[in-house]
Coordinates of C-alpha atoms and ligand atoms in Angstrom, one line a residue:
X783 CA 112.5 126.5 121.7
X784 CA 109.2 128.2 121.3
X785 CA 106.1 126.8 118.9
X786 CA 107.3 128.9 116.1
X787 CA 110.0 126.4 115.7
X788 CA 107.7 123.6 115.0
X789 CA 108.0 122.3 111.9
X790 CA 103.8 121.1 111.1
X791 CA 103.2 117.9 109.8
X792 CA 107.6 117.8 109.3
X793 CA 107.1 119.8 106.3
X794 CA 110.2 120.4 104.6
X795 CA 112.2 118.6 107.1
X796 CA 114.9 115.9 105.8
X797 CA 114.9 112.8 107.8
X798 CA 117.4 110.4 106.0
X799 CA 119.3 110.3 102.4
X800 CA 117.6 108.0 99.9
X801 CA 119.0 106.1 96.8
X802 CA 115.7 105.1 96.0
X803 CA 113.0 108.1 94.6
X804 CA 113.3 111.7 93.9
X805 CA 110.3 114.0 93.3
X806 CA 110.2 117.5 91.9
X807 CA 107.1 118.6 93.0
X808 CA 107.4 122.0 90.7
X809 CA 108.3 120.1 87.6
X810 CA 105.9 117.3 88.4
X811 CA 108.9 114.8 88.2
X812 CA 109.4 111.4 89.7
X813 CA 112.0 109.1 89.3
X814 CA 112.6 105.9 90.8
X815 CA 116.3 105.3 91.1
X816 CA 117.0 107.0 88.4
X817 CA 114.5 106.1 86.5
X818 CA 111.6 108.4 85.0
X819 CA 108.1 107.0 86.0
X820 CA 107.2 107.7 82.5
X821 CA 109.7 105.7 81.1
X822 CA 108.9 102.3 83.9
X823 CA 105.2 103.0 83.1
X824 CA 105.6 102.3 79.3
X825 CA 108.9 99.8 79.7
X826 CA 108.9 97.9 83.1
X827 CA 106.8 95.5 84.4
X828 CA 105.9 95.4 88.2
X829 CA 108.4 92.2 89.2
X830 CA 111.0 94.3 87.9
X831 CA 110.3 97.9 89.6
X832 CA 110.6 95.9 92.5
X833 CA 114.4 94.6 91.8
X834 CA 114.8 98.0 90.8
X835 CA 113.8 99.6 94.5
X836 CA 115.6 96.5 96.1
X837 CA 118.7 97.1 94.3
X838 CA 118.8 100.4 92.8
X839 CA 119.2 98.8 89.5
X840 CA 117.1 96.7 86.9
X841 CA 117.8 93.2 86.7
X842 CA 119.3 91.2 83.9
X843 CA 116.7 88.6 82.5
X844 CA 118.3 85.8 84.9
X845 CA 118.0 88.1 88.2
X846 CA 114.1 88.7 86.9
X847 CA 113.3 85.1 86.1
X848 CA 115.2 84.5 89.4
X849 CA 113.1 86.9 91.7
X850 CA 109.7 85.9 89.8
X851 CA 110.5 82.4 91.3
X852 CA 110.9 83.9 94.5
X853 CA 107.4 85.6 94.3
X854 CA 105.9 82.5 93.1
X855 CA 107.6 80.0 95.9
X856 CA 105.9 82.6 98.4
X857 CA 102.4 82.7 96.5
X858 CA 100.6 79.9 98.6
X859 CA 98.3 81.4 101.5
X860 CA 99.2 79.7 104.7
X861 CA 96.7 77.7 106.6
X862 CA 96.9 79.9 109.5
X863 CA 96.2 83.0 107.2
X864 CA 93.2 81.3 105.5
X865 CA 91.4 80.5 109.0
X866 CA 92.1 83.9 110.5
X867 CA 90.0 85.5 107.1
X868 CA 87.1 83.2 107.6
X869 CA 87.3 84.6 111.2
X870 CA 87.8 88.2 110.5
X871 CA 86.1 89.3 107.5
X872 CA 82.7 89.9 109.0
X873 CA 83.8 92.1 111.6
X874 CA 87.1 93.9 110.1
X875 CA 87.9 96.0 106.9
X876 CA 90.4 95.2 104.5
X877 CA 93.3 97.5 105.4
X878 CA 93.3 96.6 109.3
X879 CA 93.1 92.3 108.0
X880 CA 96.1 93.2 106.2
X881 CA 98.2 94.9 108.9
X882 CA 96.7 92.0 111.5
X883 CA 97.9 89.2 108.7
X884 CA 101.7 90.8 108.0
X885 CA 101.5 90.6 111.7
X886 CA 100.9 87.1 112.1
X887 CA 103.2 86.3 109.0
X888 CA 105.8 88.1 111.2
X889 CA 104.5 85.7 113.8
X890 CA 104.9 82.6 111.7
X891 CA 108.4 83.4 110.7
X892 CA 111.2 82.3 112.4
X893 CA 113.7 84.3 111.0
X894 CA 111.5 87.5 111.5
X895 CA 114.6 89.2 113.8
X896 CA 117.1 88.5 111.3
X897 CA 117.7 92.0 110.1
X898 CA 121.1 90.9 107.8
X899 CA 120.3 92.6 104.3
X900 CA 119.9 88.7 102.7
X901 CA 117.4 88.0 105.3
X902 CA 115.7 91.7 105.2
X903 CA 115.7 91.0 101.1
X904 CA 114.0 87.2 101.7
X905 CA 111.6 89.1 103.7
X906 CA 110.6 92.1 101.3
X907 CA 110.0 89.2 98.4
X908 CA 107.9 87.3 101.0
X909 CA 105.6 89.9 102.0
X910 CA 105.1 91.5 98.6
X911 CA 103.8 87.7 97.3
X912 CA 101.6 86.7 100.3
X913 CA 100.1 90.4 100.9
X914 CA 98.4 90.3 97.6
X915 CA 97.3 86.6 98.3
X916 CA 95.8 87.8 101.5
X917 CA 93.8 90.4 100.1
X918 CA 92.3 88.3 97.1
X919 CA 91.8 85.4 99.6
X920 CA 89.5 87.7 102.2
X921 CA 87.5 89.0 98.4
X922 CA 86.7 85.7 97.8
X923 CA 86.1 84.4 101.6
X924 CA 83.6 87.4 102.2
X925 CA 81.7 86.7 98.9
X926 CA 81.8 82.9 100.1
X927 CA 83.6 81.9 97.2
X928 CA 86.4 79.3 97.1
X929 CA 89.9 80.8 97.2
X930 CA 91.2 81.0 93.7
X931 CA 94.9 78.9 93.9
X932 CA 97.4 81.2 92.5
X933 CA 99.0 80.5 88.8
X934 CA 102.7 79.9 88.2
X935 CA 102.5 81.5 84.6
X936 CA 100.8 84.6 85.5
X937 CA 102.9 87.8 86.7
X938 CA 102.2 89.3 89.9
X939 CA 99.7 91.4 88.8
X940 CA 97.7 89.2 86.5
X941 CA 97.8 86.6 89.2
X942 CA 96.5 89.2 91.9
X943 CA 93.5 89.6 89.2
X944 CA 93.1 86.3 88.6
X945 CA 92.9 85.0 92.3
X946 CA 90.8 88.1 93.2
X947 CA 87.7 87.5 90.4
X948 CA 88.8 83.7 89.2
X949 CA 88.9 85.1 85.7
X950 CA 92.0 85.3 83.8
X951 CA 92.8 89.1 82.9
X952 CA 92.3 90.3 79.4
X953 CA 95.7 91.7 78.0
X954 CA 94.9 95.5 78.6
X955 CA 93.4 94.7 82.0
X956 CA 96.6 92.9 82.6
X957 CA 98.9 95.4 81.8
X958 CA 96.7 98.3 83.2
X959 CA 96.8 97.5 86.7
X960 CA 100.8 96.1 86.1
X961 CA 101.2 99.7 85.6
X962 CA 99.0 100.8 88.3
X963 CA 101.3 98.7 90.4
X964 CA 104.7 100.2 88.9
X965 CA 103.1 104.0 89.5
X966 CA 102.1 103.4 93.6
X967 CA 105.4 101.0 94.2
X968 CA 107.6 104.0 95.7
X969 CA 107.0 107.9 96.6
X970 CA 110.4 108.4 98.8
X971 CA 108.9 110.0 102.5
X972 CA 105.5 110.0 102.7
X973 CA 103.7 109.3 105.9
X974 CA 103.2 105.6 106.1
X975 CA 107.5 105.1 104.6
X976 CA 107.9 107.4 107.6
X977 CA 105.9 105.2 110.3
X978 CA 108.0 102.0 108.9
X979 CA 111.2 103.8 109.3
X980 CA 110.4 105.1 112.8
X981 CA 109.2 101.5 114.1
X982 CA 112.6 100.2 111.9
X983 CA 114.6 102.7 113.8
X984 CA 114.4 101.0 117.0
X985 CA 115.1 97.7 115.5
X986 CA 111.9 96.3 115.4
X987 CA 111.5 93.6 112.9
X988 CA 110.3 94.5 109.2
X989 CA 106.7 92.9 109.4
X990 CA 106.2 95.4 112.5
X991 CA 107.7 98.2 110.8
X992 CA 105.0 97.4 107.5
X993 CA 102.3 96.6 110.2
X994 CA 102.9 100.4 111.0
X995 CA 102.9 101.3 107.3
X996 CA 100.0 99.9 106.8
X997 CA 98.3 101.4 109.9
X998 CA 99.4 104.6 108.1
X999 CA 98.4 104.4 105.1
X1000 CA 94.8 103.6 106.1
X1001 CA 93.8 107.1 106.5
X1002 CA 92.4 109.3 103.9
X1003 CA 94.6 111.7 103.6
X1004 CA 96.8 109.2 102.4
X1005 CA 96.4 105.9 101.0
X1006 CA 92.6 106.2 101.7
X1007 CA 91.7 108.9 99.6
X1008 CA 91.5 106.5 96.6
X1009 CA 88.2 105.2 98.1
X1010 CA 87.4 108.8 98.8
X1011 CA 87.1 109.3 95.5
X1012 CA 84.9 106.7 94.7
X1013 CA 82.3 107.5 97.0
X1014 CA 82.5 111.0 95.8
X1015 CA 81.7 110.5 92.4
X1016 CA 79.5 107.6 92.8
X1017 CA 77.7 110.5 95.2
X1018 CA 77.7 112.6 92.2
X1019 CA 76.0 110.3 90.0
X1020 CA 75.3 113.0 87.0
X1021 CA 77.6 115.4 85.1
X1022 CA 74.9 118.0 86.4
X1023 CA 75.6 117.4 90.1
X1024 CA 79.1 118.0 90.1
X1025 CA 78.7 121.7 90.9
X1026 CA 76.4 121.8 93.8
X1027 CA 77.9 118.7 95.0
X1028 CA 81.0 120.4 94.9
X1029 CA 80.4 123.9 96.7
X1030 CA 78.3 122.1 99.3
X1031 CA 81.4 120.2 99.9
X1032 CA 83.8 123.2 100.5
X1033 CA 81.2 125.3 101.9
X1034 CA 81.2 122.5 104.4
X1035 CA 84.9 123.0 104.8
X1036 CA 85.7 119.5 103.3
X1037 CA 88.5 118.3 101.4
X1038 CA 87.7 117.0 97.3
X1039 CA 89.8 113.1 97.6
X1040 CA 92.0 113.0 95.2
X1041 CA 93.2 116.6 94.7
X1042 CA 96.1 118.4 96.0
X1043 CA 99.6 116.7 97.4
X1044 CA 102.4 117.7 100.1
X1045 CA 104.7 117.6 97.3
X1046 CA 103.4 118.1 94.5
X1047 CA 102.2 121.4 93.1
X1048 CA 101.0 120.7 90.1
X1049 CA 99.5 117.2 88.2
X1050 CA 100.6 114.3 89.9
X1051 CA 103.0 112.6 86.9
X1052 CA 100.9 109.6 88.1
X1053 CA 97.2 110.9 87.6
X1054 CA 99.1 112.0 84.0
X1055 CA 99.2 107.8 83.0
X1056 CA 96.7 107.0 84.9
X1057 CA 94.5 109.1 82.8
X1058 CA 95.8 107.6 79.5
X1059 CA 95.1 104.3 80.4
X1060 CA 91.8 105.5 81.7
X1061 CA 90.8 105.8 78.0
X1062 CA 92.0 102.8 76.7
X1063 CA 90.4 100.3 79.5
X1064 CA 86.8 103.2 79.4
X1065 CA 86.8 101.5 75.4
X1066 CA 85.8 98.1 77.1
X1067 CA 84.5 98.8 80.5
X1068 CA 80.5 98.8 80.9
X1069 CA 81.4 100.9 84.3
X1070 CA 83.2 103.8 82.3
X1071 CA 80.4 106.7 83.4
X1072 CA 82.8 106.8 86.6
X1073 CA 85.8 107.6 84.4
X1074 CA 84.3 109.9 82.3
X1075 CA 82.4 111.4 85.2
X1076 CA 86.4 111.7 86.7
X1077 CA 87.1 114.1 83.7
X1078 CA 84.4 116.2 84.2
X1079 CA 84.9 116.8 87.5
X1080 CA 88.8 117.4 87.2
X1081 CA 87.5 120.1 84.6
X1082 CA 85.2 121.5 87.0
X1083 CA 88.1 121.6 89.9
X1084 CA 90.9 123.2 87.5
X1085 CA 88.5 126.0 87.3
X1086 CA 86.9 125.9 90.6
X1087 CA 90.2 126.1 92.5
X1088 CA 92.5 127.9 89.6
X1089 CA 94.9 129.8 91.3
X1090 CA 95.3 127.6 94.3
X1091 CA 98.2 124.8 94.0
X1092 CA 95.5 122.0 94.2
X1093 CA 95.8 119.2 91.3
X1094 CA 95.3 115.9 90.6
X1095 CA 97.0 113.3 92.7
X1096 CA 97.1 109.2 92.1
X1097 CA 94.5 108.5 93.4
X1098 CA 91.9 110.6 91.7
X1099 CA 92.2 108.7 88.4
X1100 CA 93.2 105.1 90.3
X1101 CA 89.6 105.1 91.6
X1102 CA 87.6 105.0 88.0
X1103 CA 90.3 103.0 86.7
X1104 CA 89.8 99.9 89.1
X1105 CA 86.5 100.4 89.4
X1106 CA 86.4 99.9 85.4
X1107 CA 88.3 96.9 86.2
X1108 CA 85.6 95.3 88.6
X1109 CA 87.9 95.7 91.6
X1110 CA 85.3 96.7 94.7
X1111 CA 86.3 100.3 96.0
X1112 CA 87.5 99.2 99.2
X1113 CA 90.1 97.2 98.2
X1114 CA 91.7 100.8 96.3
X1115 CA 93.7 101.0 99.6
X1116 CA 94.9 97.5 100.0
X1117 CA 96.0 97.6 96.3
X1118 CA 98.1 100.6 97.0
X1119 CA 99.7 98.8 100.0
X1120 CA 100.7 95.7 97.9
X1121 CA 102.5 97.8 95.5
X1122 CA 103.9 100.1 98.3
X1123 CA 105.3 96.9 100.1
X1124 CA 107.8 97.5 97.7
X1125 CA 109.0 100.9 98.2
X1126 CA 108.4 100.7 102.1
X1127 CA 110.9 97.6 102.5
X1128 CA 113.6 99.0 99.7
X1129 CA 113.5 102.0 102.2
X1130 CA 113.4 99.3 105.4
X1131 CA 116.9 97.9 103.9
X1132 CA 118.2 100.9 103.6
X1133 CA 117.5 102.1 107.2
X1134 CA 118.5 98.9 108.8
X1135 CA 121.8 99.4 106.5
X1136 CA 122.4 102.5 108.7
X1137 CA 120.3 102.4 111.0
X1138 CA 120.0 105.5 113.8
X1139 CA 116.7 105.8 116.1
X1140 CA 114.5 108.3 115.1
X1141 CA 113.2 110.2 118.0
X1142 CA 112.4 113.8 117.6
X1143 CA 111.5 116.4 120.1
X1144 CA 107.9 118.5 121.3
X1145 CA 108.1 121.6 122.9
X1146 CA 106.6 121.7 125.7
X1147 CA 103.6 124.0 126.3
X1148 CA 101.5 122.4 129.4
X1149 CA 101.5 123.7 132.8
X1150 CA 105.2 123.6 135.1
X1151 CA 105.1 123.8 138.6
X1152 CA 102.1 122.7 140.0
X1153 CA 101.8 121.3 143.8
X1154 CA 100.8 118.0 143.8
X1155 CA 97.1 117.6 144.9
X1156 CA 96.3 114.4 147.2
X1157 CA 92.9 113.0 145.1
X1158 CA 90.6 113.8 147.9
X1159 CA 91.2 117.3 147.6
X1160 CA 91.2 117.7 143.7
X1161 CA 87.8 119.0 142.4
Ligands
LIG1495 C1 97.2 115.7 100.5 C2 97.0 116.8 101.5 C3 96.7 116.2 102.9 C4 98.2 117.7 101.5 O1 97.9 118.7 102.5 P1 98.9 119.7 103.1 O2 100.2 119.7 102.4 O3 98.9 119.4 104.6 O4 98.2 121.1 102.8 P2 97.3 121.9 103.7 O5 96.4 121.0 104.4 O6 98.1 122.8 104.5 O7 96.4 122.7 102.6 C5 96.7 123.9 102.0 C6 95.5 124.6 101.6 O8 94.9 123.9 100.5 C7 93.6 123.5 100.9 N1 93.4 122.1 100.4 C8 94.3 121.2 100.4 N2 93.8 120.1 99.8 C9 92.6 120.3 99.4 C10 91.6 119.6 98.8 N3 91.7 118.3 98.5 N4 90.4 120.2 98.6 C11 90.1 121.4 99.0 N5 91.1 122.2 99.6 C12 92.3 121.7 99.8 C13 93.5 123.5 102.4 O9 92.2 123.7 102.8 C14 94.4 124.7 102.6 O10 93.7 125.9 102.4 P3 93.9 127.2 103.3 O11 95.3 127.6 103.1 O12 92.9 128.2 102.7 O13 93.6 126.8 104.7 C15 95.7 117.6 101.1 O14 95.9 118.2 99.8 C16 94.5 116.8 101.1 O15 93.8 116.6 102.1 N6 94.1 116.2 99.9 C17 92.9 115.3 99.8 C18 93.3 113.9 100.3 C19 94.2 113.2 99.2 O16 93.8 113.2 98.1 N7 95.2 112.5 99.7 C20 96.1 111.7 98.9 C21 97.4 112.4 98.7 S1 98.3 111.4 97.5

């Protein structure tokens, strides 16, 4: 083995069979089960593009109504939770308060080792409720507000609103972020699915595996970028400052958030209904400048970096859209990750369905056959 056999960054390099998301980073396709995200971004709501990754098909109005009561029974933040946020949330960020809190739900759990499917299922349901609890709760605990109990006839994604701001959604708002949901809920290997299958692998428990995921998705080339982009065109300010803002960027051999994918090489489908909704919720937002400022810099990219495979990912256009929605940029991550929860535990089921550890090689390129040196004689 030599380092030309090194696959960097495990590019093209197939680590498992899925039943749950195909991309065609070409075509620009993505399809959960199935499923065109077009077609789940107009039709589906959230609730039910979670049944769908669970159970690779979309439920009959009894299975839905039967899963929303699932989500709702698991709504409540736990007393334990609530006194570790008034603990943490002056010292730690939101990502690392959410992996720390799936922890301790793990911890709280007595049937955290059962990794039967019913269990694992119980599980996935349990974590997608209380992780967007968690995250609205430490919102409101750093502003020193009162935590906003959540509603039993709001969806997931209205409630998550609702208990974030304590204002009810407007319809449009509502459904925006629902979709915003659907569109970051699966997106087959990507690095943090990868860190929960590893830590799954060696039969670890799932809240350790999505501790991992979390960790993962923390960074900005991944889940982070969406606050990336945020800053960047915040930074921007002005239409006028896009160029020199720009070249100054690349000149200092930075990365622009937001643009360019593993997989994808052209637009993101996502960024594509992102965008639309863009200009519906920019009709009633007073923060739309960041949206429009979005478009304008996209424009200036396209031609900046024509010729290169570098377009619009999700999280370019999710940035102005929650921040037209009063969500503070650095919950963008967090948000992601209690969509994701989805995706990474329909993936956790399957893995733990046929489970095999994964544990891949290195080639070794250090020194061989050195003569041990007593300390006292090592300079
Ligand atoms: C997502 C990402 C990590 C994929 O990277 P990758 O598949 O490892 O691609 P590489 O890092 O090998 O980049 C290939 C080339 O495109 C350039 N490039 C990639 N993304 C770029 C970006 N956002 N801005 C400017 N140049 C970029 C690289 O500099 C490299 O150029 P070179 O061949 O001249 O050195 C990368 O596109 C990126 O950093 N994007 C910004 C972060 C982001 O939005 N992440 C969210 C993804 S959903």
């Amino acid at each position: 083995m030599t380092t030309s056999d090194i696959a960097r960054g495990l590019e093209g390099v197939n680590v498992t069979a899925t039943r749950l998301c195909r991309i065609d980073g070409l075509k620009g396709e993505l399809v959960y089960s199935g499923y065109d995200i077009f077609d789940l971004a107009e039709h589906s709501t959230f609730e039910e593009v979670a049944f769908l990754l669970w159970n690779q098909r979309l439920p009959s109005s009894e299975e839905l109504a039967g899963l929303q009561s699932k989500l709702l029974a698991e709504r409540s933040l736990d007393p334990i939770i609530e006194r570790l946020l008034r603990e943490l949330h002056t010292l730690v960020r939101p990502m690392r308060t959410l992996e720390i809190a799936v922890e301790v739900l793990g911890a709280i759990d007595r049937n955290s080792s059962d990794l039967t499917n019913a269990q694992l299922k119980q599980t996935a349901a349990r974590l997608t409720a209380k992780m967007a609890t968690v995250i609205a709760a430490y919102h409101r605990i750093r502003q020193g507000l009162p935590v906003v109990e959540p509603r039993d006839d709001l969806g997931h994604s209205a409630n998550f609103l609702y208990m974030l701001t304590g204002r009810e959604p407007n319809a449009l708002e509502a459904r925006t972020f629902d979709v915003a949901m659907v569109l970051h809920a699966e997106h087959e290997m990507n690095a943090s699915t990868f860190s929960a299958i590893v830590t799954a692998s060696t039969l670890s428990d799932m809240y350790s595996a999505i501790a991992s995921a979390i960790g993962t998705l923390k960074g900005p080339l991944h889940g982070g970028a969406n606050e990336a982009v945020y800053k960047i065109v915040d930074a921007i300010g002005e239409e006028q400052n896009i160029a020199s803002y720009v070249e100054a960027m690349l000149a200092r051999g930075e990365r622009v958030m937001g643009i360019g994918h593993r997989v994808y090489k052209t637009t993101d489908p996502r960024a594509i209904i992102l965008e639309r909704l863009g200009h519906e919720v920019a009709k009633q937002s007073p923060d739309r400048k960041y949206f429009d400022l979005s478009l304008k810099l996209r424009d200036y990219l396209a031609k900046k970096l024509e010729g290169k495979p570098l377009y619009p990912n999700v999280d370019f256009f999710s940035a102005s859209v929650y921040k037209m929605l009063g969500i503070p940029a650095d919950l963008y991550t967090p948000i992601f990750a209690i969509s994701r929860i989805t995706g990474w535990t329909a993936h956790l089921l399957e893995q733990y369905g046929d489970n095999r550890l994964v544990r891949p090689n290195a080639v070794y390129e250090g020194a061989d056959n050195r003569a041990y040196e007593p300390i006292e004689e090592r300079s």
